[in-house]
């Protein structure tokens, strides 16, 4: 269900077959974030040279071994931390290459969930925040048929949101239309006119936005789906930035009506938010574009400033004035 395409880093590992296998990276985030993840984050590890069949978990809780592959934690940060990560799928991309700074082909994506269990003593108010010092990194290893590769680090943070779209490999191969996973009340997709079943949102409409990486909820459990909607303890806010011509016009932040884990899925969050009014002159969104209103994410109502937009998670929404 959850596979994210963007590649991030490089390291080396070895496989059971004796081939050299590169740990290419993991993703859905900016390169600067590296392997910064939230508790409960669903993410893909991309490995080059794994020679195993494709497989998908058939039920929850997700298994910790699939198609001969496991992702282990050889030195857990505390006695209660899981020693292996739940796996949803193992998928090979024999004809796909990562490109960018590193040119890796013949990739295998291993879709896992980072455990919700804390890595340190918590202060209480801030999700997964340490009482003293920084979070210790969690070292994980990809194993193929019992042979372990070189370890690499996961750095835990309170939240590392990734807002889903149809080009995330959560859907399998990338879609022709990279449309954000944002829906109207009837479940149809929000987006530009021109594709069947897709239409812009309107000012004042409440839409649902889907994401991974928002951190723990009261009933969240590693590898498992909640049985009922499970809201986050903290409020979620968005700062709208509306595209007027070629510039972004910022509006006051808006509080989401609801945000939390939804039943039937592992680590999938839904955020319901009422969209803001639009000024005159809004730039229409085209089929090839993400949207004309950018919603910057936060756990407080503080405004996002122009000089910080490159460091704040966001999702784009296609809106029509009427």
Coordinates of C-alpha atoms in Angstrom, one line a residue:
X1 CA 0.0 0.0 0.0
X2 CA 2.7 2.5 0.9
X3 CA 5.7 2.9 -1.4
X4 CA 7.3 6.2 -1.9
X5 CA 9.5 6.9 -5.0
X6 CA 12.0 9.7 -4.3
X7 CA 15.5 8.5 -3.5
X8 CA 17.7 10.0 -0.9
X9 CA 21.1 8.6 0.1
X10 CA 23.7 5.9 -0.7
X11 CA 25.5 3.2 1.3
X12 CA 26.6 -0.4 0.6
X13 CA 25.3 -3.7 1.8
X14 CA 25.7 -7.4 0.8
X15 CA 23.1 -10.0 0.0
X16 CA 22.8 -13.7 0.5
X17 CA 23.6 -14.3 -3.2
X18 CA 27.0 -12.7 -2.7
X19 CA 26.1 -9.8 -5.1
X20 CA 27.0 -6.3 -4.1
X21 CA 23.8 -4.5 -3.2
X22 CA 23.6 -0.7 -2.7
X23 CA 21.3 0.7 -0.1
X24 CA 20.1 3.5 -2.3
X25 CA 17.8 5.4 0.0
X26 CA 14.3 6.0 1.3
X27 CA 12.0 8.7 0.6
X28 CA 9.0 10.9 0.2
X29 CA 10.9 13.8 1.7
X30 CA 13.5 16.4 0.7
X31 CA 17.1 15.4 0.4
X32 CA 18.0 17.6 3.3
X33 CA 15.9 15.5 5.7
X34 CA 17.8 12.4 4.8
X35 CA 16.4 9.5 6.8
X36 CA 14.6 11.6 9.3
X37 CA 11.3 9.8 10.2
X38 CA 8.5 9.9 12.6
X39 CA 7.3 7.1 14.9
X40 CA 4.9 5.0 12.9
X41 CA 6.2 6.4 9.6
X42 CA 5.5 4.2 6.6
X43 CA 8.4 4.4 4.2
X44 CA 10.3 2.5 1.5
X45 CA 13.9 1.4 1.6
X46 CA 15.3 1.0 -1.8
X47 CA 18.0 -1.7 -2.3
X48 CA 19.9 -2.5 -5.5
X49 CA 20.7 -6.2 -6.2
X50 CA 18.2 -8.1 -4.1
X51 CA 17.2 -11.2 -5.9
X52 CA 13.9 -12.1 -4.3
X53 CA 10.3 -12.6 -5.5
X54 CA 7.7 -9.8 -5.1
X55 CA 5.3 -10.2 -2.2
X56 CA 2.6 -8.2 -0.3
X57 CA 1.4 -8.8 3.2
X58 CA -2.1 -10.3 3.2
X59 CA -3.3 -9.2 6.6
X60 CA -2.5 -7.1 9.6
X61 CA -0.5 -7.0 11.7
X62 CA 2.2 -6.8 9.0
X63 CA 4.8 -9.6 9.2
X64 CA 8.4 -8.9 10.0
X65 CA 9.6 -11.2 7.3
X66 CA 8.4 -11.3 3.7
X67 CA 9.8 -13.0 0.6
X68 CA 12.9 -14.0 2.6
X69 CA 13.5 -10.3 3.5
X70 CA 13.5 -8.7 6.9
X71 CA 14.6 -5.3 8.3
X72 CA 16.1 -5.8 11.7
X73 CA 17.2 -3.5 14.6
X74 CA 20.4 -5.2 15.8
X75 CA 20.9 -2.9 18.7
X76 CA 17.5 -1.6 19.9
X77 CA 17.7 1.8 21.8
X78 CA 15.8 0.2 24.7
X79 CA 14.5 -3.1 25.9
X80 CA 10.9 -2.4 24.7
X81 CA 11.9 -1.4 21.1
X82 CA 11.0 -3.9 18.4
X83 CA 13.9 -5.9 16.9
X84 CA 12.4 -6.0 13.4
X85 CA 10.2 -3.6 11.4
X86 CA 6.8 -4.7 10.0
X87 CA 6.9 -5.1 6.2
X88 CA 4.0 -4.5 3.8
X89 CA 5.6 -5.3 0.5
X90 CA 8.7 -6.3 -1.4
X91 CA 8.6 -5.0 -5.0
X92 CA 11.3 -5.1 -7.7
X93 CA 11.7 -2.5 -10.4
X94 CA 14.1 -4.2 -12.8
X95 CA 13.7 -1.5 -15.5
X96 CA 13.7 1.5 -13.2
X97 CA 16.7 3.7 -12.5
X98 CA 16.9 6.4 -9.8
X99 CA 18.8 9.0 -11.7
X100 CA 19.6 12.2 -10.0
X101 CA 22.9 12.4 -8.1
X102 CA 23.2 8.6 -8.0
X103 CA 22.4 6.3 -11.0
X104 CA 21.0 3.1 -9.6
X105 CA 19.0 0.6 -11.6
X106 CA 17.4 -2.8 -10.8
X107 CA 15.9 -1.5 -7.5
X108 CA 13.8 -3.4 -4.9
X109 CA 11.5 -1.4 -2.7
X110 CA 10.9 -2.7 0.8
X111 CA 7.9 -1.0 2.4
X112 CA 8.1 -0.9 6.1
X113 CA 6.7 0.9 9.2
X114 CA 9.0 2.6 11.6
X115 CA 7.9 1.5 15.2
X116 CA 5.7 3.8 17.3
X117 CA 7.6 2.7 20.4
X118 CA 9.7 5.6 21.8
X119 CA 13.4 5.6 21.6
X120 CA 14.0 7.6 24.8
X121 CA 12.3 8.9 27.9
X122 CA 9.5 11.3 27.0
X123 CA 8.7 14.7 28.5
X124 CA 5.0 14.1 28.1
X125 CA 3.6 17.0 26.1
X126 CA 5.6 16.8 22.9
X127 CA 5.3 13.6 20.9
X128 CA 8.4 11.4 21.3
X129 CA 10.5 14.2 22.7
X130 CA 13.5 13.3 24.8
X131 CA 13.9 14.5 28.4
X132 CA 17.7 14.8 28.0
X133 CA 19.7 15.2 24.8
X134 CA 18.7 14.1 21.3
X135 CA 17.1 11.0 20.1
X136 CA 19.5 8.2 19.6
X137 CA 19.5 7.0 16.0
X138 CA 17.9 3.7 15.3
X139 CA 20.3 1.4 13.3
X140 CA 18.5 -1.0 10.9
X141 CA 19.8 -3.7 8.6
X142 CA 18.2 -5.2 5.5
X143 CA 18.5 -9.0 5.5
X144 CA 17.9 -11.3 2.6
X145 CA 17.5 -14.9 3.4
X146 CA 19.3 -14.5 6.7
X147 CA 22.3 -12.6 5.4
X148 CA 22.5 -9.0 6.8
X149 CA 23.8 -6.0 5.0
X150 CA 25.5 -2.9 6.4
X151 CA 23.5 -1.0 9.0
X152 CA 22.1 2.5 8.3
X153 CA 20.6 5.1 10.6
X154 CA 17.0 6.3 11.1
X155 CA 16.7 9.6 12.9
X156 CA 13.5 9.9 14.9
X157 CA 11.5 13.2 15.1
X158 CA 8.0 14.0 16.4
X159 CA 6.6 14.3 12.9
X160 CA 7.8 14.0 9.4
X161 CA 4.7 14.5 7.2
X162 CA 4.5 13.3 3.7
X163 CA 1.3 14.2 1.9
X164 CA 0.4 11.4 -0.5
X165 CA -0.2 11.7 -4.3
X166 CA -0.9 9.2 -7.1
X167 CA 2.8 9.2 -8.2
X168 CA 3.9 7.8 -4.8
X169 CA 4.4 4.1 -5.4
X170 CA 1.9 3.4 -2.7
X171 CA -0.3 2.8 -5.8
X172 CA 2.2 0.5 -7.6
X173 CA 3.8 2.1 -10.7
X174 CA 3.5 5.9 -10.9
X175 CA 0.3 7.3 -12.4
X176 CA 0.3 9.4 -15.5
X177 CA -1.4 12.1 -13.4
X178 CA 0.4 13.1 -10.2
X179 CA -2.7 14.2 -8.4
X180 CA -2.6 14.9 -4.7
X181 CA -4.6 12.4 -2.6
X182 CA -7.2 15.0 -1.5
X183 CA -10.9 14.2 -1.7
X184 CA -14.2 15.9 -1.7
X185 CA -16.9 14.8 0.8
X186 CA -18.2 12.3 -1.7
X187 CA -14.8 10.6 -2.0
X188 CA -13.9 11.9 -5.5
X189 CA -10.5 13.4 -6.1
X190 CA -9.7 17.1 -5.9
X191 CA -7.8 18.3 -8.9
X192 CA -7.9 20.2 -12.2
X193 CA -10.7 19.7 -14.7
X194 CA -9.8 17.4 -17.6
X195 CA -9.7 13.9 -15.9
X196 CA -12.7 11.7 -15.2
X197 CA -14.0 12.1 -11.7
X198 CA -11.6 14.9 -10.7
X199 CA -12.7 18.4 -10.0
X200 CA -11.3 21.5 -8.2
X201 CA -12.3 22.3 -4.6
X202 CA -14.2 25.4 -3.8
X203 CA -13.7 28.1 -1.1
X204 CA -15.3 27.1 2.2
X205 CA -15.4 23.4 1.2
X206 CA -14.2 20.8 3.7
X207 CA -11.8 18.4 2.1
X208 CA -9.8 15.3 3.3
X209 CA -6.1 15.2 2.9
X210 CA -4.1 12.0 3.4
X211 CA -0.6 11.6 4.7
X212 CA 1.9 9.4 6.5
X213 CA 4.4 10.4 9.2
X214 CA 2.3 12.5 11.6
X215 CA 3.4 10.6 14.7
X216 CA 1.7 8.6 17.5
X217 CA -2.0 8.6 18.4
X218 CA -3.5 7.3 21.6
X219 CA -4.3 3.9 20.2
X220 CA -1.5 3.5 17.5
X221 CA 0.3 0.2 17.5
X222 CA 3.3 -0.8 15.3
X223 CA 2.3 -2.8 12.2
X224 CA -1.4 -2.7 13.0
X225 CA -4.5 -0.7 11.9
X226 CA -6.7 1.1 14.4
X227 CA -10.2 -0.2 14.8
X228 CA -11.8 3.3 14.9
X229 CA -10.7 6.8 13.9
X230 CA -7.9 7.7 16.3
X231 CA -7.2 11.5 16.5
X232 CA -3.8 13.0 17.1
X233 CA -3.3 14.6 20.6
X234 CA -2.1 17.9 18.9
X235 CA -4.1 20.2 16.7
X236 CA -3.1 20.5 13.0
X237 CA -2.9 23.9 11.2
X238 CA -2.3 24.9 7.6
X239 CA -1.0 28.3 6.4
X240 CA -2.5 28.8 2.9
X241 CA -0.3 30.4 0.2
X242 CA -2.4 31.4 -2.8
X243 CA -0.9 31.6 -6.3
X244 CA -1.6 35.1 -7.8
X245 CA 0.1 35.3 -11.1
X246 CA 3.7 34.1 -10.3
X247 CA 3.7 35.0 -6.6
X248 CA 2.4 33.4 -3.4
X249 CA 0.0 35.5 -1.3
X250 CA -0.1 34.2 2.3
X251 CA -3.3 34.0 4.3
X252 CA -3.9 33.5 8.1
X253 CA -3.4 29.9 9.3
X254 CA -6.5 27.7 9.5
X255 CA -7.1 24.9 12.0
X256 CA -8.0 21.4 10.7
X257 CA -11.4 20.1 11.9
X258 CA -9.9 16.6 12.5
X259 CA -6.6 14.8 12.0
X260 CA -5.6 11.2 13.0
X261 CA -5.3 7.6 12.0
X262 CA -8.1 6.0 10.0
X263 CA -9.3 2.4 10.3
X264 CA -8.3 -0.4 7.9
X265 CA -4.8 1.0 7.1
X266 CA -1.5 0.9 8.8
X267 CA 0.0 4.3 9.5
X268 CA -2.4 6.3 7.2
X269 CA -3.6 9.7 8.5
X270 CA -6.6 11.7 7.3
X271 CA -6.8 15.5 7.9
X272 CA -10.2 17.2 7.4
X273 CA -9.9 21.0 6.8
X274 CA -12.2 23.8 5.6
X275 CA -10.6 25.6 2.7
X276 CA -10.1 29.4 2.9
X277 CA -11.8 32.1 0.8
X278 CA -9.9 33.1 -2.4
X279 CA -8.9 36.6 -3.4
X280 CA -9.6 37.9 -6.9
X281 CA -7.0 37.0 -9.6
X282 CA -6.2 33.5 -8.4
X283 CA -4.2 31.6 -11.1
X284 CA -6.1 28.6 -12.5
X285 CA -4.5 25.2 -12.0
X286 CA -3.7 23.1 -15.0
X287 CA -3.7 19.3 -15.4
X288 CA 0.0 19.1 -15.2
X289 CA 0.2 21.2 -12.0
X290 CA -0.3 20.2 -8.4
X291 CA -2.6 23.1 -7.6
X292 CA -2.9 26.8 -7.1
X293 CA -3.2 26.9 -3.2
X294 CA -0.2 25.6 -1.2
X295 CA -1.1 24.5 2.4
X296 CA 1.9 24.6 4.7
X297 CA 1.7 22.2 7.6
X298 CA 2.2 22.8 11.3
X299 CA 1.2 21.9 14.9
X300 CA 0.6 25.5 15.8
X301 CA -1.2 28.5 14.4
X302 CA 2.0 30.5 13.8
X303 CA 2.3 31.9 10.3
X304 CA 4.8 30.4 7.8
X305 CA 7.1 33.1 6.4
X306 CA 8.3 33.5 2.9
X307 CA 11.9 32.8 4.0
X308 CA 11.0 29.4 5.6
X309 CA 8.8 27.9 2.8
X310 CA 11.6 25.5 1.7
X311 CA 11.8 23.8 5.1
X312 CA 8.0 23.4 5.9
X313 CA 6.0 20.4 4.7
X314 CA 3.1 21.2 2.4
X315 CA 0.5 19.9 0.0
X316 CA -1.0 21.6 -3.0
X317 CA -4.7 22.0 -3.6
X318 CA -6.5 22.8 -6.9
X319 CA -9.2 25.4 -6.1
X320 CA -11.8 27.1 -8.3
X321 CA -13.2 30.5 -7.4
X322 CA -16.8 29.4 -8.0

